GROMACS .gro file of C-alpha atoms in nm:
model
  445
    1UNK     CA    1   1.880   0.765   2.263
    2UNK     CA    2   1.919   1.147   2.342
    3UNK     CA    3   1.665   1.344   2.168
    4UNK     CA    4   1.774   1.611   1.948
    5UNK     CA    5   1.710   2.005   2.108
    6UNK     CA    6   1.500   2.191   1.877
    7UNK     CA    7   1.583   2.563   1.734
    8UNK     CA    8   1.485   2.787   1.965
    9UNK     CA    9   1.332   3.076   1.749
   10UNK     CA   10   1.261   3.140   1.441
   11UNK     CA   11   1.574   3.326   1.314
   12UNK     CA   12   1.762   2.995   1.341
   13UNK     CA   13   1.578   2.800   1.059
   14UNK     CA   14   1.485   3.148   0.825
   15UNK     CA   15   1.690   3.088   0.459
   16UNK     CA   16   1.900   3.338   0.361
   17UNK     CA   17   1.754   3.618   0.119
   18UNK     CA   18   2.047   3.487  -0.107
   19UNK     CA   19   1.847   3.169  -0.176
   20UNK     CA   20   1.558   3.131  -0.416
   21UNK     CA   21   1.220   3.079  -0.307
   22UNK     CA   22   1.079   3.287  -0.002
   23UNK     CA   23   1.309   3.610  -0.055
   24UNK     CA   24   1.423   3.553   0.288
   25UNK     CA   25   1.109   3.503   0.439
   26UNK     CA   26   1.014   3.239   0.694
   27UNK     CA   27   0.711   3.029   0.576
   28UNK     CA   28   0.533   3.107   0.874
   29UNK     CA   29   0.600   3.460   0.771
   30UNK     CA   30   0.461   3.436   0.431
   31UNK     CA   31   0.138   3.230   0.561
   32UNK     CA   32   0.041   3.445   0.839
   33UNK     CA   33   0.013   3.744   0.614
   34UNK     CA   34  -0.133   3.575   0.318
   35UNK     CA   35  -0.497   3.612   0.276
   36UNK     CA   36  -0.736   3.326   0.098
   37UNK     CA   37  -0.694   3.377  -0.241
   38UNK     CA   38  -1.040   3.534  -0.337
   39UNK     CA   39  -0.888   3.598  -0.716
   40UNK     CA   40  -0.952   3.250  -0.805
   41UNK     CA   41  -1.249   3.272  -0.998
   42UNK     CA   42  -1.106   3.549  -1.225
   43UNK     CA   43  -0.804   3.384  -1.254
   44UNK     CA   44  -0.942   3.039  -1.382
   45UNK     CA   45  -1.169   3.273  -1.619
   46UNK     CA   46  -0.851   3.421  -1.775
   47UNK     CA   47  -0.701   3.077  -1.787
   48UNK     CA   48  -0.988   2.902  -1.972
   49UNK     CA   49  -0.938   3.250  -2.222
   50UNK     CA   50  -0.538   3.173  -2.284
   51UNK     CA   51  -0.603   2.826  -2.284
   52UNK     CA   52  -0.835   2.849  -2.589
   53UNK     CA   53  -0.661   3.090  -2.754
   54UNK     CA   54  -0.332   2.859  -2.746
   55UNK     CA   55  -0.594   2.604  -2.862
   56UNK     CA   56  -0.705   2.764  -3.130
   57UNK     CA   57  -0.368   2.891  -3.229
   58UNK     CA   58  -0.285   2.545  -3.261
   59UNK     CA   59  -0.538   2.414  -3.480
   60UNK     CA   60  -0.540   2.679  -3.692
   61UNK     CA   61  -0.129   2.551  -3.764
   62UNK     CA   62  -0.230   2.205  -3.824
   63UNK     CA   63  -0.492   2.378  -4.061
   64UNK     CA   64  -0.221   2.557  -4.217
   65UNK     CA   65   0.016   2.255  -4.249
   66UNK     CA   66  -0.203   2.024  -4.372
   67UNK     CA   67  -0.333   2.296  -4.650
   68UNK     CA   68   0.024   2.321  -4.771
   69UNK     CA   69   0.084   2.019  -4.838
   70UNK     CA   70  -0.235   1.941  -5.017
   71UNK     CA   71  -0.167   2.284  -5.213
   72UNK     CA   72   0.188   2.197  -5.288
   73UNK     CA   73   0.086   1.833  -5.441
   74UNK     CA   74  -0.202   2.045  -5.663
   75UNK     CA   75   0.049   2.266  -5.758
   76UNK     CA   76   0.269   1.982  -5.921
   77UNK     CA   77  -0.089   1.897  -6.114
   78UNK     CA   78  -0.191   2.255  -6.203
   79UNK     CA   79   0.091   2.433  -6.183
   80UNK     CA   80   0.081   2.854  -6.095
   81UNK     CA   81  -0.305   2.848  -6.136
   82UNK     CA   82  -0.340   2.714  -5.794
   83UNK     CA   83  -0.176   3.010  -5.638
   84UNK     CA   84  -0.494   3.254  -5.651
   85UNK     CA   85  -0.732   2.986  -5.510
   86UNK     CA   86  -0.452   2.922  -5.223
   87UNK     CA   87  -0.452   3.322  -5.126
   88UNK     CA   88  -0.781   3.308  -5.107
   89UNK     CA   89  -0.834   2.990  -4.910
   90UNK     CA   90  -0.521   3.192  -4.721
   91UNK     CA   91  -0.747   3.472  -4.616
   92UNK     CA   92  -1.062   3.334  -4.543
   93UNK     CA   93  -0.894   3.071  -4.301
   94UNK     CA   94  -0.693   3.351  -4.106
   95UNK     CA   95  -1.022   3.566  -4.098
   96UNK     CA   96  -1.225   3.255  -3.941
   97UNK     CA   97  -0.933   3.166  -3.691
   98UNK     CA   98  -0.884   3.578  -3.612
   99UNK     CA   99  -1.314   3.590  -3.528
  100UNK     CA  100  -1.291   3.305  -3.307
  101UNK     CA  101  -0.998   3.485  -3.104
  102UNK     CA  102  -1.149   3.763  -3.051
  103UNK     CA  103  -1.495   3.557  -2.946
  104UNK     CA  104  -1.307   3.398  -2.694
  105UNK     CA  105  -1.150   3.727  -2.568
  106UNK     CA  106  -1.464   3.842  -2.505
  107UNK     CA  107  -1.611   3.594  -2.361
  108UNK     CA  108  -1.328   3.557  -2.097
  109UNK     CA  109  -1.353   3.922  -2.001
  110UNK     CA  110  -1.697   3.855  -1.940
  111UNK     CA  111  -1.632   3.594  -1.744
  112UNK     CA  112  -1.383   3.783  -1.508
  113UNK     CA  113  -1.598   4.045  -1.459
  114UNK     CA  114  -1.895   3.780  -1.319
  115UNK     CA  115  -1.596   3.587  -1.148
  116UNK     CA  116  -1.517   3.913  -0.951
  117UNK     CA  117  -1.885   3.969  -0.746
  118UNK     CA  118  -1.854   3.558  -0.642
  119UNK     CA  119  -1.680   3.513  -0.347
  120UNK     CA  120  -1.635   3.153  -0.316
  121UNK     CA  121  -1.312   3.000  -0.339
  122UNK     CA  122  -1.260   2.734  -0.523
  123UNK     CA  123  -0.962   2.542  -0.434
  124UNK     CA  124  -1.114   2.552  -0.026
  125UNK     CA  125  -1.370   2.317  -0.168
  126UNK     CA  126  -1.337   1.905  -0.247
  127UNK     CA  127  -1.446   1.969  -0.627
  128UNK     CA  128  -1.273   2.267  -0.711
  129UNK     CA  129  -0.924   2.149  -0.543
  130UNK     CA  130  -0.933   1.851  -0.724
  131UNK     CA  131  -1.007   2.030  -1.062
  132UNK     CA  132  -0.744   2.256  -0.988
  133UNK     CA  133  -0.479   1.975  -0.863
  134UNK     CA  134  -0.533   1.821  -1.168
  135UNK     CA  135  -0.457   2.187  -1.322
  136UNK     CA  136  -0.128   2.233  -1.114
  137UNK     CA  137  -0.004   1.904  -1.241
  138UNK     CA  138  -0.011   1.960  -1.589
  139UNK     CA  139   0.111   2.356  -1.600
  140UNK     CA  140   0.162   2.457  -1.267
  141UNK     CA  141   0.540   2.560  -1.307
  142UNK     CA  142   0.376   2.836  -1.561
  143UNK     CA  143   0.095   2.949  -1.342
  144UNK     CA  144   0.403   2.998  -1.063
  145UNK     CA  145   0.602   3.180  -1.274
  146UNK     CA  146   0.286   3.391  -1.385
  147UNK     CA  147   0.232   3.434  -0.983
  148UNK     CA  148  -0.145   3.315  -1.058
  149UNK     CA  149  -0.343   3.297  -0.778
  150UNK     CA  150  -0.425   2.937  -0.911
  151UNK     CA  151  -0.064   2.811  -0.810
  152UNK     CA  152  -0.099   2.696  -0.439
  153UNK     CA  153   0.190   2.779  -0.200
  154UNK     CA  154   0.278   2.417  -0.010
  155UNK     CA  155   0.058   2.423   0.314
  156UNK     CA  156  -0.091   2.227   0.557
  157UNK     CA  157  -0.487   2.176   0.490
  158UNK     CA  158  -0.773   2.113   0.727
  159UNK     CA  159  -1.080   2.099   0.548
  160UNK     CA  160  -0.936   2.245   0.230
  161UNK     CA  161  -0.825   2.546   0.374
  162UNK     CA  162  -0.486   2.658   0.449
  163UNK     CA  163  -0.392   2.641   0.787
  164UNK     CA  164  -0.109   2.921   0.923
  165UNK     CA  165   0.202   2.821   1.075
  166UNK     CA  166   0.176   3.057   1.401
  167UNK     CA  167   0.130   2.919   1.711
  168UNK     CA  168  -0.261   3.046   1.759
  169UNK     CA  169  -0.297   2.896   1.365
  170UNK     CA  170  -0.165   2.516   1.476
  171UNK     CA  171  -0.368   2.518   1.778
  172UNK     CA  172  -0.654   2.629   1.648
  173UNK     CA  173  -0.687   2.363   1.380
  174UNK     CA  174  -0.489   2.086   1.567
  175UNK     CA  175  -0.696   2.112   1.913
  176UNK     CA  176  -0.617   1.768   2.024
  177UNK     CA  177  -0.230   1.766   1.866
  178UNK     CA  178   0.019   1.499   1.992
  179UNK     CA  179   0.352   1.460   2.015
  180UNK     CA  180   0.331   1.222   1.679
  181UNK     CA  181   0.256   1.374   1.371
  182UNK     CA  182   0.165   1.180   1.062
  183UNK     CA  183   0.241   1.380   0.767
  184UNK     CA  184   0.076   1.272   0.472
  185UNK     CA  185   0.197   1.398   0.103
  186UNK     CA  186  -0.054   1.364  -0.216
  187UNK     CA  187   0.116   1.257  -0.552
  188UNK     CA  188   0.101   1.422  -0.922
  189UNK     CA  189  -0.195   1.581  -1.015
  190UNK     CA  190  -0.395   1.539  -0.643
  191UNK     CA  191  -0.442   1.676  -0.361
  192UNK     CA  192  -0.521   1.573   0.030
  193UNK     CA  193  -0.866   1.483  -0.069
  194UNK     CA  194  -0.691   1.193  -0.287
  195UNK     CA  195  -0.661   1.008   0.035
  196UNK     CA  196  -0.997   0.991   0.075
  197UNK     CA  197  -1.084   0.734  -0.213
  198UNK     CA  198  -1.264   0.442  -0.052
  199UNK     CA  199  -1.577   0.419   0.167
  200UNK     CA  200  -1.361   0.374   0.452
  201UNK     CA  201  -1.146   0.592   0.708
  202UNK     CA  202  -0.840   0.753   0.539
  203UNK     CA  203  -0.475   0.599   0.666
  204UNK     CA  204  -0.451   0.920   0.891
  205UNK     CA  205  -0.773   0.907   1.062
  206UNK     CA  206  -0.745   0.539   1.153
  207UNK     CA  207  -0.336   0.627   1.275
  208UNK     CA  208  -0.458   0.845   1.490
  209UNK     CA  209  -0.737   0.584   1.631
  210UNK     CA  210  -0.477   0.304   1.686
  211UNK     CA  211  -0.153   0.515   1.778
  212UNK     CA  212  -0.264   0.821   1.882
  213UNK     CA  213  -0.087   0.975   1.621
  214UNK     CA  214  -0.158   1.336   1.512
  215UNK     CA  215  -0.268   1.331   1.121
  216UNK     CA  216  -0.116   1.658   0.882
  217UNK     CA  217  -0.239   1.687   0.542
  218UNK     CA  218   0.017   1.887   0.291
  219UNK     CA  219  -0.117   2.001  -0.058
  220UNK     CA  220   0.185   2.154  -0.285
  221UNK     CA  221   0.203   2.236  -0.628
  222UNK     CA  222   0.301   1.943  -0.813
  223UNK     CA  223   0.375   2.063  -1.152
  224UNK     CA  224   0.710   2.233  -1.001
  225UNK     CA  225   1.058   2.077  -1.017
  226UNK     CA  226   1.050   1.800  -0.702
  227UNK     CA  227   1.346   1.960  -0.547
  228UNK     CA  228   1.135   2.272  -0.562
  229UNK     CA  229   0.861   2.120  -0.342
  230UNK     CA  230   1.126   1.951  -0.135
  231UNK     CA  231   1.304   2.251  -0.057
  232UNK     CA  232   0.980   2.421   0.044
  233UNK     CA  233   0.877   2.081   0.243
  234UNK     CA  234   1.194   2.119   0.460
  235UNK     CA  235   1.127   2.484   0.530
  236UNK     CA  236   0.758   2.430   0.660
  237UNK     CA  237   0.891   2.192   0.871
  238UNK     CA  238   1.154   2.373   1.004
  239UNK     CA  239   0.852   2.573   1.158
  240UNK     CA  240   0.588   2.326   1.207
  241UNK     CA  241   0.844   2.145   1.500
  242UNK     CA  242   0.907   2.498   1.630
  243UNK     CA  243   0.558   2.618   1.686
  244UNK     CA  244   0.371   2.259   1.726
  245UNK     CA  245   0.172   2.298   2.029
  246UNK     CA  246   0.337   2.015   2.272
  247UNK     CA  247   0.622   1.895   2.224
  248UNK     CA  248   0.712   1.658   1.924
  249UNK     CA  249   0.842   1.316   2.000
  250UNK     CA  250   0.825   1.195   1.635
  251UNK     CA  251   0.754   1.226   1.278
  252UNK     CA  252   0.616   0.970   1.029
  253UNK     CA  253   0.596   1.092   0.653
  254UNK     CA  254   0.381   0.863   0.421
  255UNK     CA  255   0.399   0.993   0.049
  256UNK     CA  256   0.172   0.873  -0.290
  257UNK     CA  257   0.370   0.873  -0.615
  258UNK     CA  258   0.518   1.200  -0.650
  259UNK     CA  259   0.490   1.232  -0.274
  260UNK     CA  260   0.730   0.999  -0.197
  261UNK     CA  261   0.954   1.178  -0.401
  262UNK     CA  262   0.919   1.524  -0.239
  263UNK     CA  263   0.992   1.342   0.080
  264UNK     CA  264   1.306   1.185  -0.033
  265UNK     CA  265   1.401   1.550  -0.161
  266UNK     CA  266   1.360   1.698   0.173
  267UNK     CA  267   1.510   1.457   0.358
  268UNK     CA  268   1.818   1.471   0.164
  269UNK     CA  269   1.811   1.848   0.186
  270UNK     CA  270   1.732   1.896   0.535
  271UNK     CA  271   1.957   1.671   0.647
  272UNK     CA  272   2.260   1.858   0.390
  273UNK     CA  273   2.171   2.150   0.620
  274UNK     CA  274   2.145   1.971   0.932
  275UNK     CA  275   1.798   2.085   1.016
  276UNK     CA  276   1.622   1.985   1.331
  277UNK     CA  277   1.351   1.782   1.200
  278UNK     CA  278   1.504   1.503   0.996
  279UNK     CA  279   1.657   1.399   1.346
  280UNK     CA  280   1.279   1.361   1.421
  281UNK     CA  281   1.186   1.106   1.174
  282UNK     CA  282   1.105   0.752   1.283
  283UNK     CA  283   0.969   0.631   0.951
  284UNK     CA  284   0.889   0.717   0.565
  285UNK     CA  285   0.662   0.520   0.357
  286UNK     CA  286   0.645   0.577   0.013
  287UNK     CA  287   0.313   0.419  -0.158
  288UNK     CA  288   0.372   0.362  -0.531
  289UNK     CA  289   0.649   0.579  -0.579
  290UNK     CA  290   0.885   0.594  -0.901
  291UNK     CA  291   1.213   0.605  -0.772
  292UNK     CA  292   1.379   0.525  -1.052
  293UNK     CA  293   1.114   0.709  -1.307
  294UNK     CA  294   0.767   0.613  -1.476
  295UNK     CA  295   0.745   0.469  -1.768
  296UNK     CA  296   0.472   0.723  -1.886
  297UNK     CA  297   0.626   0.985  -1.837
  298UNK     CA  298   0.920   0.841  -2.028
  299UNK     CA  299   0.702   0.757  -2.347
  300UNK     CA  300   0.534   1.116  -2.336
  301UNK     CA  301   0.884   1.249  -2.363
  302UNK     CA  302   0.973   1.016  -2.677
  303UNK     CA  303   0.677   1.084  -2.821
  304UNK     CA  304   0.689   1.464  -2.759
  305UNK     CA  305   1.052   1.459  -2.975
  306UNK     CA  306   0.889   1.224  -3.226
  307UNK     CA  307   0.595   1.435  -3.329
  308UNK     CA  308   0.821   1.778  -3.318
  309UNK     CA  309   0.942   1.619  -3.617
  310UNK     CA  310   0.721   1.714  -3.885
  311UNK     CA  311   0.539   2.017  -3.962
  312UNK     CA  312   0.207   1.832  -3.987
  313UNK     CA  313   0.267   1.684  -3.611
  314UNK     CA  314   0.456   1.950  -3.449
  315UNK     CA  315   0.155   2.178  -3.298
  316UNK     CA  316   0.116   1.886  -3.109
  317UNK     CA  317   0.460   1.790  -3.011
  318UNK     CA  318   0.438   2.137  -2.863
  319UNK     CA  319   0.150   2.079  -2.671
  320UNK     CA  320   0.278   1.771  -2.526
  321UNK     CA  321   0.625   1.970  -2.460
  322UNK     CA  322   0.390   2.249  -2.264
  323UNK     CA  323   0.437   1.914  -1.979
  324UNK     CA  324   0.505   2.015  -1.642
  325UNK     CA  325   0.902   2.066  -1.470
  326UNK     CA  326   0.671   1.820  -1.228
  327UNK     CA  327   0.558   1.530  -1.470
  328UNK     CA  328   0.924   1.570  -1.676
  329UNK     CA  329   1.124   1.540  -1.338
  330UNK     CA  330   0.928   1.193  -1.325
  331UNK     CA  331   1.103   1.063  -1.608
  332UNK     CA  332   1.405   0.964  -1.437
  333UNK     CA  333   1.251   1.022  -1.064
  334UNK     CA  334   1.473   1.343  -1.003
  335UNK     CA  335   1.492   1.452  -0.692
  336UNK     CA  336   1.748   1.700  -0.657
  337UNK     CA  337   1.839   2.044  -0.841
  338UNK     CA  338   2.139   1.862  -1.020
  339UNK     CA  339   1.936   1.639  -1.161
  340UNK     CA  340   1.730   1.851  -1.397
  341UNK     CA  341   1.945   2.189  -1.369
  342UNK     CA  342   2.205   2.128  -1.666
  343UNK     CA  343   2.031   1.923  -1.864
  344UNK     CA  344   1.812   1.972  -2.203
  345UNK     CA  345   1.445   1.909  -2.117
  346UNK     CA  346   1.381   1.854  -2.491
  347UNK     CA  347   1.649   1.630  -2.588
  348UNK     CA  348   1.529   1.268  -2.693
  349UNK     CA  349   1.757   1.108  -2.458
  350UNK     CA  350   1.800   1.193  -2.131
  351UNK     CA  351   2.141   1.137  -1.923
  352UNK     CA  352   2.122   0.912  -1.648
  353UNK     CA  353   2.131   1.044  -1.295
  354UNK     CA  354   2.309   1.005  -0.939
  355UNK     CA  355   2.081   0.872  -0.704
  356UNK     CA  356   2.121   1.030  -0.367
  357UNK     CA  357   2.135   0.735  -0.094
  358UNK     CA  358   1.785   0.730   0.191
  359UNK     CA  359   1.818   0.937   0.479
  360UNK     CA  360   2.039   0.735   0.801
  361UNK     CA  361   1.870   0.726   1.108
  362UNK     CA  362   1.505   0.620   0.990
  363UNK     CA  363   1.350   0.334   0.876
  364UNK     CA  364   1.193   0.353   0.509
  365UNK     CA  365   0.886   0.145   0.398
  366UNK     CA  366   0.739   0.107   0.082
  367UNK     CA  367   0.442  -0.022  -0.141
  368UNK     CA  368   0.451  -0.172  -0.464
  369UNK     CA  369   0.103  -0.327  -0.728
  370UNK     CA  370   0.075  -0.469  -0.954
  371UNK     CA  371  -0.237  -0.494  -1.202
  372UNK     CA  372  -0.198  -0.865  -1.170
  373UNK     CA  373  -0.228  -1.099  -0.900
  374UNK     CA  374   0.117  -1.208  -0.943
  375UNK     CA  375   0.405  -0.975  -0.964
  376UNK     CA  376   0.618  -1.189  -1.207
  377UNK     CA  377   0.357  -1.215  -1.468
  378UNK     CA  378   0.443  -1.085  -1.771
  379UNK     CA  379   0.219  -0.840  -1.829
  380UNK     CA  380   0.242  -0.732  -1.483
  381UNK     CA  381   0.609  -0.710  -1.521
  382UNK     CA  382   0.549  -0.426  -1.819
  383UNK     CA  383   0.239  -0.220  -1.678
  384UNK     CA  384   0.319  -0.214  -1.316
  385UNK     CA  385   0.044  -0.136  -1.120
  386UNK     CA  386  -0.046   0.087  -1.409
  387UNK     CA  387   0.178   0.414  -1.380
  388UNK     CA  388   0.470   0.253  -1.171
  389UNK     CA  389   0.657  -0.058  -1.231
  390UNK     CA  390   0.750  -0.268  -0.954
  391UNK     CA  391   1.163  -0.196  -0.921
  392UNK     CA  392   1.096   0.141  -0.991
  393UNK     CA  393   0.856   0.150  -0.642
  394UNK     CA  394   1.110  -0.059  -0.471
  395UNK     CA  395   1.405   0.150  -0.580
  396UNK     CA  396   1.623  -0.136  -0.727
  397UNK     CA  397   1.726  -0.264  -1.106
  398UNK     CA  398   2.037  -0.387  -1.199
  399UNK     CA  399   2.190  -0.049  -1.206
  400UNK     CA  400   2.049   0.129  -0.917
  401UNK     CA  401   1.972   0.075  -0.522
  402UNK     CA  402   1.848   0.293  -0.341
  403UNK     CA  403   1.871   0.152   0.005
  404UNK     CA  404   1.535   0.012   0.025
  405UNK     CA  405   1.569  -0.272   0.241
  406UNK     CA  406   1.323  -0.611   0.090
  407UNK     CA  407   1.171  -0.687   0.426
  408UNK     CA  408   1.061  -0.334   0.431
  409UNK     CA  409   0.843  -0.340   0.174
  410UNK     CA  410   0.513  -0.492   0.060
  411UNK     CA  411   0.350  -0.565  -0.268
  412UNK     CA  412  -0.036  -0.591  -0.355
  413UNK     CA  413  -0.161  -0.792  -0.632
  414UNK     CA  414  -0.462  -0.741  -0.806
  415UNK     CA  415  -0.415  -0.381  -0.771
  416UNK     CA  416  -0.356  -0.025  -0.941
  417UNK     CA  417  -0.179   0.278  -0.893
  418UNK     CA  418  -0.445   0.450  -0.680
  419UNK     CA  419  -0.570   0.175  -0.460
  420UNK     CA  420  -0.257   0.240  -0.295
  421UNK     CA  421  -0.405   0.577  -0.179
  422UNK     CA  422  -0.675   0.366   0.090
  423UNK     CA  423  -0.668   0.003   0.091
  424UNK     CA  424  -0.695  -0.209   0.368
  425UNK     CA  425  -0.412  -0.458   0.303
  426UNK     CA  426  -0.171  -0.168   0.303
  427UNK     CA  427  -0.320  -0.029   0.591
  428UNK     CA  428  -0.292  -0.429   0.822
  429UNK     CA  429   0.060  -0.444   0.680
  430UNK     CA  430   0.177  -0.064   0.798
  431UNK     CA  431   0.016  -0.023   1.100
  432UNK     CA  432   0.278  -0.294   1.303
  433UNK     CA  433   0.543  -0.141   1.142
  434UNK     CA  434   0.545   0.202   1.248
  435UNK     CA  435   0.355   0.104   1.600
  436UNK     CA  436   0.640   0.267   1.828
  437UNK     CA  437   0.865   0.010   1.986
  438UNK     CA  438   0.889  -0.023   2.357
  439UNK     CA  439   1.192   0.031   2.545
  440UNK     CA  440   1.361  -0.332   2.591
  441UNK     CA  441   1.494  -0.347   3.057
  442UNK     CA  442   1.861  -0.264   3.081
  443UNK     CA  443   2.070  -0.555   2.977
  444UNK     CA  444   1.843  -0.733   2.749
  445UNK     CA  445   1.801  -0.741   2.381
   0.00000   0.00000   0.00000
């Protein structure tokens, strides 16, 4: 097979400024120039203050609801007597709920201003990456649109730190780089540390043992809109095959969850543009993935309309409706811009959506659990492998197919949603499969 030419500069894969996103800018661009973001600290202070604040806003409605109704039924006792003991109740609830505002105001700038003199960032390091993955997932679409420091750009991580796209930047951290790269993608609410789980060697440490693969860890934001992520995905790898420091001879992207998503969404868009790098891919695997939506995420929606309801319920109908454009995109496992762009977010019901079909040209693996040995148990049928049910990971129901082909995919009984991060059954099974094939003599087959 011929293999594809790559760009040959930059200015061939930089987005128009027309586009949203980068402004025009090249991710390389935008990496090389970024610092490390030492506003973290003062950032999560002023977080933890709003955060509060919205908490204590929302109790103090509950509060208010519930009072209303238990004054309205004395009222039907008592009649107009009850209004001066209401007022007051009235006033002395506001004042209480007004003092512990301002407390927490203070307190937060406090906070900032210790935040400030520590260096450290948080988000370089295991424990405060995971903390704030776990942060991204559930309001990290706000924190972007707030331009927090706390909302990660997608990058490639080595040791929790960003690495820059540059030439100097990929051959610094990559010393030993192949032509192979392994690029692994982290699902809702984690980051590349997730991949770790297990006291055994991650799936990209023991690829590049047995194939001499090259393994790339991506952390993104995962409470933005999938498409979002994907579109940024296809950009960074526009110039990761440009500036790579030997030539690239293939590309294998394995994706948890949500990960598999963002790599279906890239695919599909850098191959709509005709990008170099798609042409590069041997093999996707997506571990877990809801193709076809989670059920949870589903039955947080439902229940988010439910308890919106009534006044007694609604403060925490809107909490539950402050979900992600990350976790509500799971509902229905969009993947593209149409697929969320035109439609309500809040409505109860949520209109069904057109699949676009798996990249040609590659071969696409996946991995399915269940929570029970056997996959056609009952209860195993309902709860998946505890997030994702089984057709939903293989891409097919009676209304939907994806292209997933059944030889190319494996289940794992006994299992849950986050074994499928490390495991060692996943690992035997994979490992043939994307093993490169050798070249078969002339006139053989």
């Amino acid at each position: 097979m011929k293999t594809p030419r790559p760009p040959t500069s930059l200015s061939t894969v930089t987005i128009s400024n027309g586009e949203q996103g980068f402004s025009g800018q090249t991710y390389t661009e935008i990496m090389s120039a970024e610092p490390a973001r030492t506003r973290e600290l003062p950032a999560l202070a002023a977080l933890g203050r709003d955060e509060l604040n919205k908490a204590v806003a929302g109790i103090a409605t509950v509060h208010s609801s519930v009072a209303d109704t238990v004054f309205t039924g004395l009222r039907v006792v008592w009649g107009p007597r009850v209004g001066p003991a209401q007022m007051v109740h009235d006033a002395i609830s506001t004042s209480i709920y007004s003092a512990i505002t301002s407390t927490v105001d203070v307190a937060g700038d406090l906070a900032e201003s210790l935040a400030v003199h520590n260096s450290g960032v948080p988000s370089e390091t295991k424990r405060g990456a995971v903390a704030l993955g776990i942060l991204d997932g559930l309001i990290g679409d706000q924190l972007t649109a707030e331009h927090s420091p706390l909302a990660p750009d997608i990058a490639i991580r080595v040791d929790g730190a960003a690495v820059p796209i540059t030439p100097d930047g990929l051959a610094t951290a990559f010393p030993e780089a192949t032509g192979h790269l392994t690029i692994f993608l982290h699902g809702l609410m984690e980051t590349e540390f997730a991949w770790e789980r297990g006291n055994r060697p991650t799936y990209g440490t023991r690829l590049a043992h047995d194939l001499g693969s090259t393994e790339v860890q991506i952390r993104y934001n995962t409470g933005r809109h999938i498409s979002e992520n994907g579109r940024d995905l296809t950009r960074l790898l526009d110039d990761l095959v440009l500036l790579w420091p030997v030539p690239i001879t293939g590309l294998t992207l394995i994706g948890h969850s949500m990960g598999g998503l963002v790599i279906r969404s890239a695919c599909h868009q850098g191959a709509a543009r005709d990008a170099y790098w798609p042409k590069l891919i041997r093999h996707t695997v997506c571990l877990g993935t809801p193709h076809l939506g989670a059920p949870l995420a589903r039955g947080v929606h439902r229940a988010t309309a439910a308890l919106r309801l009534w006044p007694t319920s609604r403060p925490f109908g809107t909490l539950l409706g402050r979900r992600s454009a990350g976790v509500r995109d799971l509902f229905r496992g969009a993947v593209t811009e149409e697929h969320w762009r035109d439609a309500d977010p809040e409505a109860f019901s949520q209109p069904a959506v057109d699949y676009p079909p798996l990249m040609e040209g590659a071969r696409h693996l996946y991995v399915t659990a269940t929570v029970t040995q056997r996959p056609d148990h009952p209860f195993g049928r309902i709860v998946g492998d505890g997030l994702v049910l089984t057709n939903s990971g293989g891409g097919r129901d009676r209304k939907h197919h994806l292209g997933f082909e059944v030889d190319d995919g494996f289940h794992i009984g006994g299992a849950h949603h986050f074994t499928l991060l490390n495991d060692d059954a996943v690992y035997d099974w994979m490992l043939p499969l994307l093993r490169p094939r050798r070249a078969l003599p002339r006139g053989t087959r």
